[in-house]
Amino acid sequence: MNRVAGPVWQPGDERYDLARSVWNGMVNRRPAAVVACTGPADVAATLRYGAETGLEIGVRCGGHSIAGHAVPDGGLMLDLTPMCAVRVDADRRRAWVQGGALLGALDEAALRHGLATTAGNVSHTGVGGLTLGGGMGWLARQAGLTCDNVASYQVVIPSGEVLTASARENPDLFWGLRGGGGNFGVVTEFEFVLHRLDTRALSVEMVFPLHEAEPVLRRWRDLLPEAPREATLTAWVGTAGDWAHLPSSLRGRPVVNIGYVWIGDPDAGRRLLPALRGAASPVCEVVGDLTYLQLQRREDDTQGYRYRRYWKGHYFRDFGDEVIGRFLALERGPCAPSASLQAYGGAIAEVPDHESAFGQRDALVEFVVAARWTDPAEDADRITEARRYAATMEPFASGAYVNVLNDEGQDGIRRAYRGAKLARLTELKDRYDPGNLLHLNQNIVPSGLR
Ligand code: FAD
């Protein structure tokens, strides 16, 4: 690979191990080489080299794909992390973000001008993977998904050609990049629309013992359709940690935590509190003002790199009493996972379904079961428990978020994209990547390779 300007690391090189380590500690694959790309020309040369040699290509931005798709075993890791610059034009309310940047860099650069756009909830997640799959965040109910805020993409398609995709140029590709993942090319730059929003934030959490939580969660569910779009309702079930705000009798016990994140005037946010308190009295309540930037970083440490992880997710169009019962029937035990819910709706649902590849705009709520551990001896039990619990909820699910899919293969793809959408994505794949050079992702298989 002497055709690229950036460095190439191989086993034994000092930077190799750092470059191949990703967020999920379960992923320990060894690429033949890591190509640290510095611009579209490096990306094009790496894609061509992969096509010529048959080396499998993995594309890395933030390295947060739960399945570890960025790291090909024995293949070429196309590492975008050197391409992490963010440029803001405050007058035009636009940000140009290179394809390897992290969300924290986008948030920080935009907020310096009092501007923001929807980004995910953990700042070390990559702009690349998150945006290409959709992009859910605390601003989404006001400003749409992250992908709804992309005005244009600069993309290197598998042939090595550099294209612009926008509503005017290559609109078919623009449609596919809005939710279709990394299937059609490598994005070297995103142009984002920024908003001048009130980015003060309020965080609300109320904790209940598991056995008291059913009426509480029903009340929470009833608020979903009517909640103001500044609010994103959240819920969590799992084992309480050693949380300072919790009575010691509940630490290490199963609890349910309901609440919301409010972006805007915190006093207006507090007006939603009585509605949530209605069903029962929480054992503790934590209500706090914070800045949007603090909010965007507050989970950075708990969502850090040091753990082995397994996830499975569902979308729900309805969240009936039976689903609530199953959500609360999380098994107890040393290998039990935790699970969370996050509200959709608002501006997400207002974008017409046919406008983008993202397939689940009618979701009321997203569910994710998450297992986290350190001892490899627990792998099988942890994964089995998480799968078993997720399976009890699946009959009620309306689909799944492509960015939360893990090891479900084509069954997962069919859950993320319903019939006509999958057919259109397949046509697009046939046009831009008929040989499936970019297949280490949540893969849209070209029709010639089915
Ligand atoms: P990577 O592993 O680097 O990339 C994943 C895949 O995306 C690659 O295999 C490639 O196919 C593709 N890709 C990445 N960059 C490019 C590019 N520039 N061009 C072409 N293809 C590319 N999702 C949300 O919507 N909202 C959240 O709040 C949220 N929070 C999260 C928090 C954590 C801690 C984690 C681990 C994940 C979170 N996610 C969230 C899910 C997240 O969207 C996905 O894990 C996503 O794949 C991460 O992207 P990445 O760039 O970090 O990952």
Coordinates of C-alpha atoms and ligand atoms in Angstrom, one line a residue:
M1 CA 0.0 0.0 0.0
N2 CA 2.5 2.6 -1.1
R3 CA -0.2 4.6 -2.9
V4 CA -1.5 6.4 0.2
A5 CA -0.3 9.6 1.9
G6 CA -1.3 8.4 5.4
P7 CA 0.7 5.8 7.4
V8 CA 0.0 2.1 7.1
W9 CA 0.4 0.0 10.3
Q10 CA 1.0 -3.8 10.3
P11 CA 1.3 -6.3 13.2
G12 CA 4.3 -5.4 15.2
D13 CA 4.0 -1.6 14.5
E14 CA 3.6 0.5 17.6
R15 CA 0.2 2.0 16.6
Y16 CA -1.3 -1.2 15.3
D17 CA -2.9 -2.5 18.5
L18 CA -4.3 0.8 19.4
A19 CA -5.8 1.3 15.9
R20 CA -7.5 -2.1 15.9
S21 CA -9.1 -1.9 19.3
V22 CA -12.7 -0.8 19.3
W23 CA -15.4 0.0 21.8
N24 CA -16.7 -3.6 22.3
G25 CA -14.1 -5.6 24.2
M26 CA -15.4 -8.8 22.6
V27 CA -13.8 -7.7 19.3
N28 CA -10.2 -8.8 19.1
R29 CA -9.5 -9.2 15.4
R30 CA -6.2 -8.7 13.6
P31 CA -6.3 -6.9 10.2
A32 CA -3.4 -7.6 7.8
A33 CA -3.0 -3.8 7.7
V34 CA -4.5 -0.6 9.0
V35 CA -4.5 2.2 6.4
A36 CA -4.8 5.6 8.2
C37 CA -6.5 7.7 5.5
T38 CA -5.9 11.4 5.2
G39 CA -8.4 12.3 2.5
P40 CA -10.6 11.0 -0.3
A41 CA -7.6 10.0 -2.4
D42 CA -6.3 7.7 0.3
V43 CA -9.8 6.2 0.7
A44 CA -10.1 5.6 -3.1
A45 CA -6.7 4.0 -3.2
T46 CA -7.5 1.7 -0.3
L47 CA -10.8 0.7 -1.9
R48 CA -9.1 -0.1 -5.2
Y49 CA -6.3 -2.1 -3.4
G50 CA -9.0 -4.1 -1.5
A51 CA -10.8 -4.8 -4.8
E52 CA -7.6 -5.9 -6.5
T53 CA -6.3 -8.1 -3.7
G54 CA -9.5 -9.5 -2.4
L55 CA -8.6 -8.3 1.1
E56 CA -11.8 -7.7 3.1
I57 CA -12.4 -4.1 4.0
G58 CA -13.6 -2.7 7.3
V59 CA -14.4 1.0 7.6
R60 CA -13.6 2.7 10.9
C61 CA -14.9 6.0 12.3
G62 CA -15.7 5.9 16.0
G63 CA -15.3 2.1 16.3
H64 CA -18.6 1.8 18.2
S65 CA -20.4 -0.7 16.0
I66 CA -21.5 -3.4 18.6
A67 CA -20.5 -6.1 16.1
G68 CA -17.1 -4.6 15.6
H69 CA -17.6 -4.2 11.8
A70 CA -14.7 -1.8 11.5
V71 CA -12.1 -4.5 12.1
P72 CA -11.6 -7.2 9.4
D73 CA -9.8 -10.3 10.5
G74 CA -6.8 -10.6 8.1
G75 CA -8.2 -7.7 5.9
L76 CA -7.6 -4.0 5.3
M77 CA -8.9 -1.7 8.0
L78 CA -9.8 1.6 6.3
D79 CA -9.2 3.9 9.2
L80 CA -10.9 7.3 8.9
T81 CA -9.8 8.6 12.4
P82 CA -7.1 11.0 11.0
M83 CA -10.0 12.7 9.1
C84 CA -11.6 14.3 12.2
A85 CA -11.8 18.0 11.3
V86 CA -15.0 20.1 11.8
R87 CA -15.5 23.5 10.2
V88 CA -18.5 25.7 11.1
D89 CA -20.0 28.6 9.2
A90 CA -22.1 30.3 11.8
D91 CA -23.8 32.7 9.4
R92 CA -24.9 30.0 7.1
R93 CA -25.6 27.6 10.0
R94 CA -23.7 24.8 8.4
A95 CA -20.9 22.4 9.7
W96 CA -18.6 20.4 7.4
V97 CA -17.5 17.3 9.3
Q98 CA -14.9 14.8 8.0
G99 CA -15.9 11.2 7.9
G100 CA -13.7 10.0 10.8
A101 CA -14.9 12.7 13.4
L102 CA -16.5 11.9 16.7
L103 CA -19.8 13.4 17.9
G104 CA -18.0 15.4 20.7
A105 CA -16.1 17.3 18.1
L106 CA -19.2 18.3 16.2
D107 CA -21.1 19.3 19.3
E108 CA -18.2 21.3 20.6
A109 CA -17.6 23.2 17.4
A110 CA -21.2 24.0 16.8
L111 CA -21.9 25.1 20.4
R112 CA -19.1 27.5 20.3
H113 CA -21.4 29.5 18.0
G114 CA -24.5 28.8 20.0
L115 CA -25.6 26.2 17.4
A116 CA -26.4 22.5 17.5
T117 CA -27.7 19.6 15.5
T118 CA -28.9 16.2 16.6
A119 CA -26.1 13.9 17.8
G120 CA -26.1 10.7 19.9
N121 CA -25.8 10.6 23.6
V122 CA -22.1 9.5 24.1
S123 CA -19.5 11.9 22.7
H124 CA -16.9 9.3 21.7
T125 CA -19.3 7.6 19.2
G126 CA -18.4 8.2 15.6
V127 CA -20.3 10.7 13.4
G128 CA -19.8 8.3 10.5
G129 CA -21.6 5.1 11.7
L130 CA -24.2 6.9 13.7
T131 CA -25.3 9.3 11.0
L132 CA -25.3 6.7 8.2
G133 CA -27.7 4.5 10.2
G134 CA -30.1 7.3 11.2
G135 CA -28.8 8.9 14.4
M136 CA -31.0 9.3 17.5
G137 CA -30.3 11.9 20.1
W138 CA -31.9 14.2 22.7
L139 CA -32.6 16.9 20.0
A140 CA -34.2 14.4 17.5
R141 CA -37.8 15.1 18.6
Q142 CA -37.2 18.8 17.9
A143 CA -34.8 18.7 14.9
G144 CA -35.1 15.3 13.4
L145 CA -32.6 12.4 13.2
T146 CA -29.0 13.2 12.6
C147 CA -29.4 12.0 9.0
D148 CA -32.3 14.4 8.5
N149 CA -29.8 17.2 9.2
V150 CA -27.3 16.2 6.5
A151 CA -27.5 18.6 3.5
S152 CA -24.8 16.8 1.5
Y153 CA -22.3 14.0 1.6
Q154 CA -18.9 13.8 -0.1
V155 CA -18.6 10.1 -0.7
V156 CA -16.0 7.7 -2.3
I157 CA -18.0 4.9 -4.0
P158 CA -16.4 1.4 -4.4
S159 CA -15.2 2.2 -7.9
G160 CA -12.9 4.9 -6.4
E161 CA -14.9 7.8 -7.8
V162 CA -15.6 10.8 -5.5
L163 CA -19.2 12.0 -5.7
T164 CA -21.4 14.5 -4.0
A165 CA -24.8 13.3 -2.8
S166 CA -27.5 15.8 -2.0
A167 CA -31.2 16.5 -2.8
R168 CA -30.0 17.9 -6.2
E169 CA -26.8 15.8 -7.0
N170 CA -27.1 12.0 -7.1
P171 CA -30.4 12.1 -5.2
D172 CA -30.7 8.3 -5.2
L173 CA -27.5 8.0 -3.3
F174 CA -28.6 10.8 -1.0
W175 CA -31.7 8.8 -0.2
G176 CA -29.7 5.7 0.6
L177 CA -27.1 7.4 2.8
R178 CA -29.9 8.7 5.0
G179 CA -30.3 5.5 7.0
G180 CA -28.9 2.8 4.7
G181 CA -25.5 2.5 6.6
G182 CA -22.1 2.1 5.1
N183 CA -23.3 0.1 2.1
F184 CA -22.8 2.5 -0.8
G185 CA -19.5 4.2 -0.2
V186 CA -17.2 5.8 2.3
V187 CA -18.3 9.2 3.4
T188 CA -15.3 11.6 3.6
E189 CA -17.3 14.7 4.6
F190 CA -20.8 15.4 5.9
E191 CA -22.4 18.8 5.5
F192 CA -24.8 19.4 8.5
V193 CA -27.6 21.9 9.0
L194 CA -27.2 23.5 12.4
H195 CA -30.0 25.1 14.5
R196 CA -30.1 28.0 16.9
L197 CA -32.0 26.1 19.7
D198 CA -32.2 26.8 23.4
T199 CA -29.7 24.2 24.5
R200 CA -30.1 24.4 28.2
A201 CA -31.0 21.0 29.5
L202 CA -32.9 19.4 32.4
S203 CA -32.5 15.8 33.4
V204 CA -35.1 13.9 35.5
E205 CA -34.8 10.4 37.0
M206 CA -37.2 8.7 39.4
V207 CA -36.3 5.4 40.9
F208 CA -38.9 2.7 41.9
P209 CA -38.5 -0.8 43.3
L210 CA -39.2 -3.3 40.5
H211 CA -42.3 -4.7 42.2
E212 CA -44.0 -1.2 42.3
A213 CA -43.1 -0.3 38.8
E214 CA -46.0 -1.6 36.6
P215 CA -48.5 1.3 37.2
V216 CA -45.6 3.8 37.0
L217 CA -44.5 2.5 33.6
R218 CA -48.1 2.5 32.3
R219 CA -48.4 6.2 33.3
W220 CA -45.0 6.8 31.6
R221 CA -46.3 5.1 28.4
D222 CA -49.5 7.1 28.4
L223 CA -47.4 10.3 28.4
L224 CA -45.4 9.3 25.3
P225 CA -47.8 10.6 22.6
E226 CA -48.6 13.9 24.3
A227 CA -45.2 14.9 25.8
P228 CA -43.8 18.2 24.4
R229 CA -41.0 17.6 21.9
E230 CA -38.5 19.2 24.1
A231 CA -38.8 16.1 26.3
T232 CA -37.4 12.7 25.4
L233 CA -38.9 10.2 27.8
T234 CA -36.6 7.5 29.1
A235 CA -36.9 4.3 31.2
W236 CA -34.5 1.7 32.5
V237 CA -34.8 -1.6 34.3
G238 CA -31.9 -3.4 35.9
T239 CA -29.9 -3.9 39.1
A240 CA -29.2 -0.6 41.0
G241 CA -25.5 0.2 41.3
D242 CA -23.8 1.8 44.2
W243 CA -25.5 5.0 43.4
A244 CA -25.0 7.8 46.0
H245 CA -28.5 9.2 45.6
L246 CA -30.2 5.8 46.3
P247 CA -31.1 4.5 49.8
S248 CA -28.6 1.7 50.7
S249 CA -31.5 -0.8 51.0
L250 CA -32.0 -0.6 47.2
R251 CA -28.4 -0.8 46.1
G252 CA -27.8 -4.1 44.3
R253 CA -31.6 -4.6 44.0
P254 CA -33.8 -4.6 40.9
V255 CA -35.2 -1.2 40.1
V256 CA -36.9 0.8 37.5
N257 CA -35.9 4.3 36.6
I258 CA -38.2 6.5 34.6
G259 CA -37.6 10.1 33.6
Y260 CA -36.9 12.4 30.7
V261 CA -34.3 14.7 29.2
W262 CA -35.6 18.2 28.4
I263 CA -33.7 20.5 26.0
G264 CA -34.8 24.1 26.4
D265 CA -36.0 26.3 29.3
P266 CA -35.5 24.1 32.4
D267 CA -38.5 25.8 34.2
A268 CA -40.8 24.7 31.4
G269 CA -39.2 21.2 31.7
R270 CA -40.1 21.1 35.4
R271 CA -43.8 21.5 34.5
L272 CA -43.9 17.9 33.2
L273 CA -42.8 16.6 36.6
P274 CA -46.3 16.3 38.2
A275 CA -47.6 14.2 35.2
L276 CA -44.8 11.7 35.7
R277 CA -45.1 11.6 39.5
G278 CA -48.8 10.8 39.3
A279 CA -48.8 7.0 39.6
A280 CA -46.6 6.4 42.7
S281 CA -44.0 8.0 44.9
P282 CA -40.4 7.3 43.8
V283 CA -37.9 6.2 46.4
C284 CA -35.7 8.9 45.0
E285 CA -35.8 11.6 42.5
V286 CA -32.9 13.4 40.8
V287 CA -33.8 16.5 38.9
G288 CA -30.9 18.6 37.7
D289 CA -30.1 21.5 35.3
L290 CA -27.1 21.1 33.0
T291 CA -25.7 22.4 29.8
Y292 CA -26.2 20.6 26.6
L293 CA -22.5 19.9 26.4
Q294 CA -22.5 18.4 29.9
L295 CA -25.5 16.3 28.9
Q296 CA -23.7 15.0 25.8
R297 CA -20.7 13.8 27.8
R298 CA -22.3 12.6 31.0
E299 CA -22.4 8.9 29.9
D300 CA -18.9 8.9 28.4
D301 CA -17.4 7.1 31.3
T302 CA -20.1 4.5 32.1
Q303 CA -20.1 3.8 28.3
G304 CA -16.3 3.5 28.2
Y305 CA -14.1 1.1 26.4
R306 CA -13.1 -1.4 29.0
Y307 CA -16.0 -3.9 28.8
R308 CA -17.2 -6.9 26.8
R309 CA -20.7 -6.1 25.5
Y310 CA -23.8 -7.6 23.9
W311 CA -26.9 -5.7 22.7
K312 CA -30.2 -6.5 21.1
G313 CA -32.8 -3.9 20.2
H314 CA -36.4 -3.5 19.1
Y315 CA -38.7 -0.8 18.0
F316 CA -42.3 -0.6 19.2
R317 CA -45.2 1.2 17.6
D318 CA -47.4 0.4 20.6
F319 CA -46.3 -0.3 24.1
G320 CA -49.2 -2.2 25.6
D321 CA -49.7 -3.6 29.1
E322 CA -48.5 -7.0 28.0
V323 CA -45.2 -5.6 26.7
I324 CA -44.8 -3.6 29.9
G325 CA -45.2 -6.8 31.8
R326 CA -42.5 -8.5 29.8
F327 CA -40.2 -5.5 30.0
L328 CA -40.4 -5.8 33.8
A329 CA -40.0 -9.5 33.8
L330 CA -36.2 -9.1 33.4
E331 CA -34.6 -12.2 35.1
R332 CA -32.5 -11.7 38.1
G333 CA -29.1 -13.2 38.6
P334 CA -25.4 -12.6 38.2
C335 CA -25.5 -12.6 34.4
A336 CA -28.8 -10.5 34.0
P337 CA -28.6 -7.6 31.5
S338 CA -30.3 -4.2 31.9
A339 CA -32.6 -2.7 29.4
S340 CA -33.6 0.8 28.4
L341 CA -36.4 2.6 26.5
Q342 CA -36.2 5.9 24.7
A343 CA -39.1 7.9 23.1
Y344 CA -39.3 8.7 19.4
G345 CA -42.0 10.7 17.7
G346 CA -42.0 14.5 17.2
A347 CA -39.9 15.7 14.3
I348 CA -38.6 12.2 13.5
A349 CA -42.1 11.1 12.5
E350 CA -42.8 14.2 10.5
V351 CA -40.3 13.4 7.7
P352 CA -42.3 11.4 5.1
D353 CA -41.2 7.7 5.2
H354 CA -40.3 7.6 1.5
E355 CA -37.8 10.5 1.8
S356 CA -35.0 8.4 3.3
A357 CA -33.7 4.9 3.7
F358 CA -34.3 5.1 7.5
G359 CA -37.1 2.6 7.9
Q360 CA -38.8 3.2 11.3
R361 CA -40.3 6.7 11.6
D362 CA -43.5 5.4 13.1
A363 CA -41.7 4.0 16.2
L364 CA -43.2 5.1 19.5
V365 CA -40.3 3.9 21.5
E366 CA -36.9 2.1 21.1
F367 CA -35.8 -0.7 23.4
V368 CA -32.3 -1.9 23.9
V369 CA -31.1 -4.7 26.1
A370 CA -27.5 -4.3 27.1
A371 CA -25.1 -6.7 28.8
R372 CA -21.8 -5.6 30.0
W373 CA -19.1 -7.7 31.8
T374 CA -15.3 -8.2 32.0
D375 CA -14.7 -12.0 32.4
P376 CA -14.5 -13.9 29.1
A377 CA -15.7 -17.0 31.0
E378 CA -19.1 -15.3 31.3
D379 CA -19.5 -14.7 27.5
A380 CA -22.0 -17.5 26.8
D381 CA -24.2 -16.9 29.8
R382 CA -24.4 -13.1 29.3
I383 CA -25.3 -13.4 25.7
T384 CA -27.9 -16.2 26.3
E385 CA -29.6 -14.1 29.0
A386 CA -29.8 -11.0 26.8
R387 CA -31.1 -12.9 23.8
R388 CA -33.7 -14.8 25.9
Y389 CA -35.0 -11.6 27.4
A390 CA -35.1 -9.8 24.1
A391 CA -36.9 -12.8 22.5
T392 CA -39.8 -12.4 25.0
M393 CA -40.4 -8.8 23.7
E394 CA -39.9 -9.6 20.0
P395 CA -43.4 -10.8 19.2
F396 CA -44.7 -7.2 19.9
A397 CA -41.9 -5.4 18.1
S398 CA -42.4 -3.4 14.9
G399 CA -38.8 -3.6 13.8
A400 CA -35.3 -2.7 14.9
Y401 CA -32.8 0.1 14.6
V402 CA -30.0 -0.8 12.2
N403 CA -27.4 0.8 14.4
V404 CA -28.2 -1.5 17.3
L405 CA -28.3 -4.7 15.2
N406 CA -25.6 -7.0 16.2
D407 CA -25.2 -10.6 15.0
E408 CA -28.6 -11.1 13.4
G409 CA -27.5 -11.1 9.8
Q410 CA -30.2 -10.8 7.1
D411 CA -33.0 -11.4 9.7
G412 CA -31.9 -8.2 11.3
I413 CA -31.8 -6.3 8.0
R414 CA -35.4 -7.4 7.3
R415 CA -36.3 -6.0 10.7
A416 CA -34.6 -2.7 10.0
Y417 CA -36.0 -2.2 6.5
R418 CA -39.5 -3.3 5.5
G419 CA -40.2 -4.9 2.1
A420 CA -40.3 -1.9 -0.4
K421 CA -37.5 -0.1 1.3
L422 CA -35.3 -3.1 1.3
A423 CA -36.0 -3.6 -2.4
R424 CA -35.0 0.0 -3.1
L425 CA -31.8 -0.4 -1.0
T426 CA -31.0 -3.5 -3.0
E427 CA -31.4 -1.6 -6.3
L428 CA -29.0 1.1 -5.0
K429 CA -26.5 -1.5 -3.9
D430 CA -26.6 -3.1 -7.3
R431 CA -25.8 0.3 -8.9
Y432 CA -23.0 1.4 -6.6
D433 CA -21.5 -1.8 -5.1
P434 CA -22.6 -4.8 -7.2
G435 CA -19.6 -6.8 -6.0
N436 CA -20.3 -6.1 -2.4
L437 CA -16.8 -4.7 -1.7
L438 CA -18.4 -2.9 1.4
H439 CA -19.9 -5.9 3.1
L440 CA -18.5 -5.7 6.6
N441 CA -21.5 -3.7 7.8
Q442 CA -25.2 -4.4 8.3
N443 CA -25.2 -5.6 4.8
I444 CA -27.6 -5.0 1.9
V445 CA -26.7 -7.9 -0.3
P446 CA -26.6 -7.1 -4.1
S447 CA -29.2 -9.1 -6.0
G448 CA -26.4 -10.9 -8.0
L449 CA -24.9 -12.3 -4.9
R450 CA -28.1 -13.5 -3.1
Ligands
FAD1 P1 -17.7 2.3 13.6 O1 -17.6 0.9 14.2 O2 -16.4 3.0 13.3 O3 -18.5 2.2 12.2 C1 -19.6 1.4 12.1 C2 -19.9 1.1 10.7 O4 -20.4 2.3 10.1 C3 -18.7 0.7 9.8 O5 -18.6 -0.6 9.9 C4 -19.1 1.3 8.5 O6 -19.9 0.4 7.8 C5 -19.9 2.5 8.8 N1 -19.2 3.8 8.7 C6 -18.6 4.5 9.7 N2 -18.1 5.6 9.3 C7 -18.3 5.6 7.9 C8 -18.0 6.5 6.9 N3 -17.5 7.7 7.1 N4 -18.4 6.2 5.6 C9 -18.9 5.0 5.4 N5 -19.2 4.1 6.3 C10 -18.9 4.4 7.6 N6 -26.9 5.5 18.1 C11 -27.7 6.5 18.1 O7 -28.4 6.6 17.1 N7 -27.9 7.3 19.1 C12 -27.1 7.2 20.2 O8 -27.3 8.0 21.2 C13 -26.2 6.2 20.3 N8 -25.4 6.0 21.4 C14 -24.4 5.1 21.4 C15 -23.5 5.0 22.5 C16 -22.5 4.0 22.5 C17 -21.6 4.0 23.7 C18 -22.4 3.1 21.4 C19 -21.4 2.0 21.5 C20 -23.3 3.2 20.3 C21 -24.3 4.2 20.3 N9 -25.2 4.3 19.2 C22 -26.1 5.3 19.2 C23 -25.1 3.3 18.1 C24 -24.2 3.8 17.1 O9 -25.0 4.7 16.2 C25 -23.6 2.7 16.2 O10 -22.9 1.9 17.1 C26 -22.7 3.3 15.1 O11 -22.4 2.2 14.2 C27 -21.4 3.8 15.7 O12 -20.7 4.4 14.6 P2 -19.1 4.5 14.7 O13 -18.7 5.4 13.6 O14 -18.7 4.9 16.1 O15 -18.7 3.0 14.5

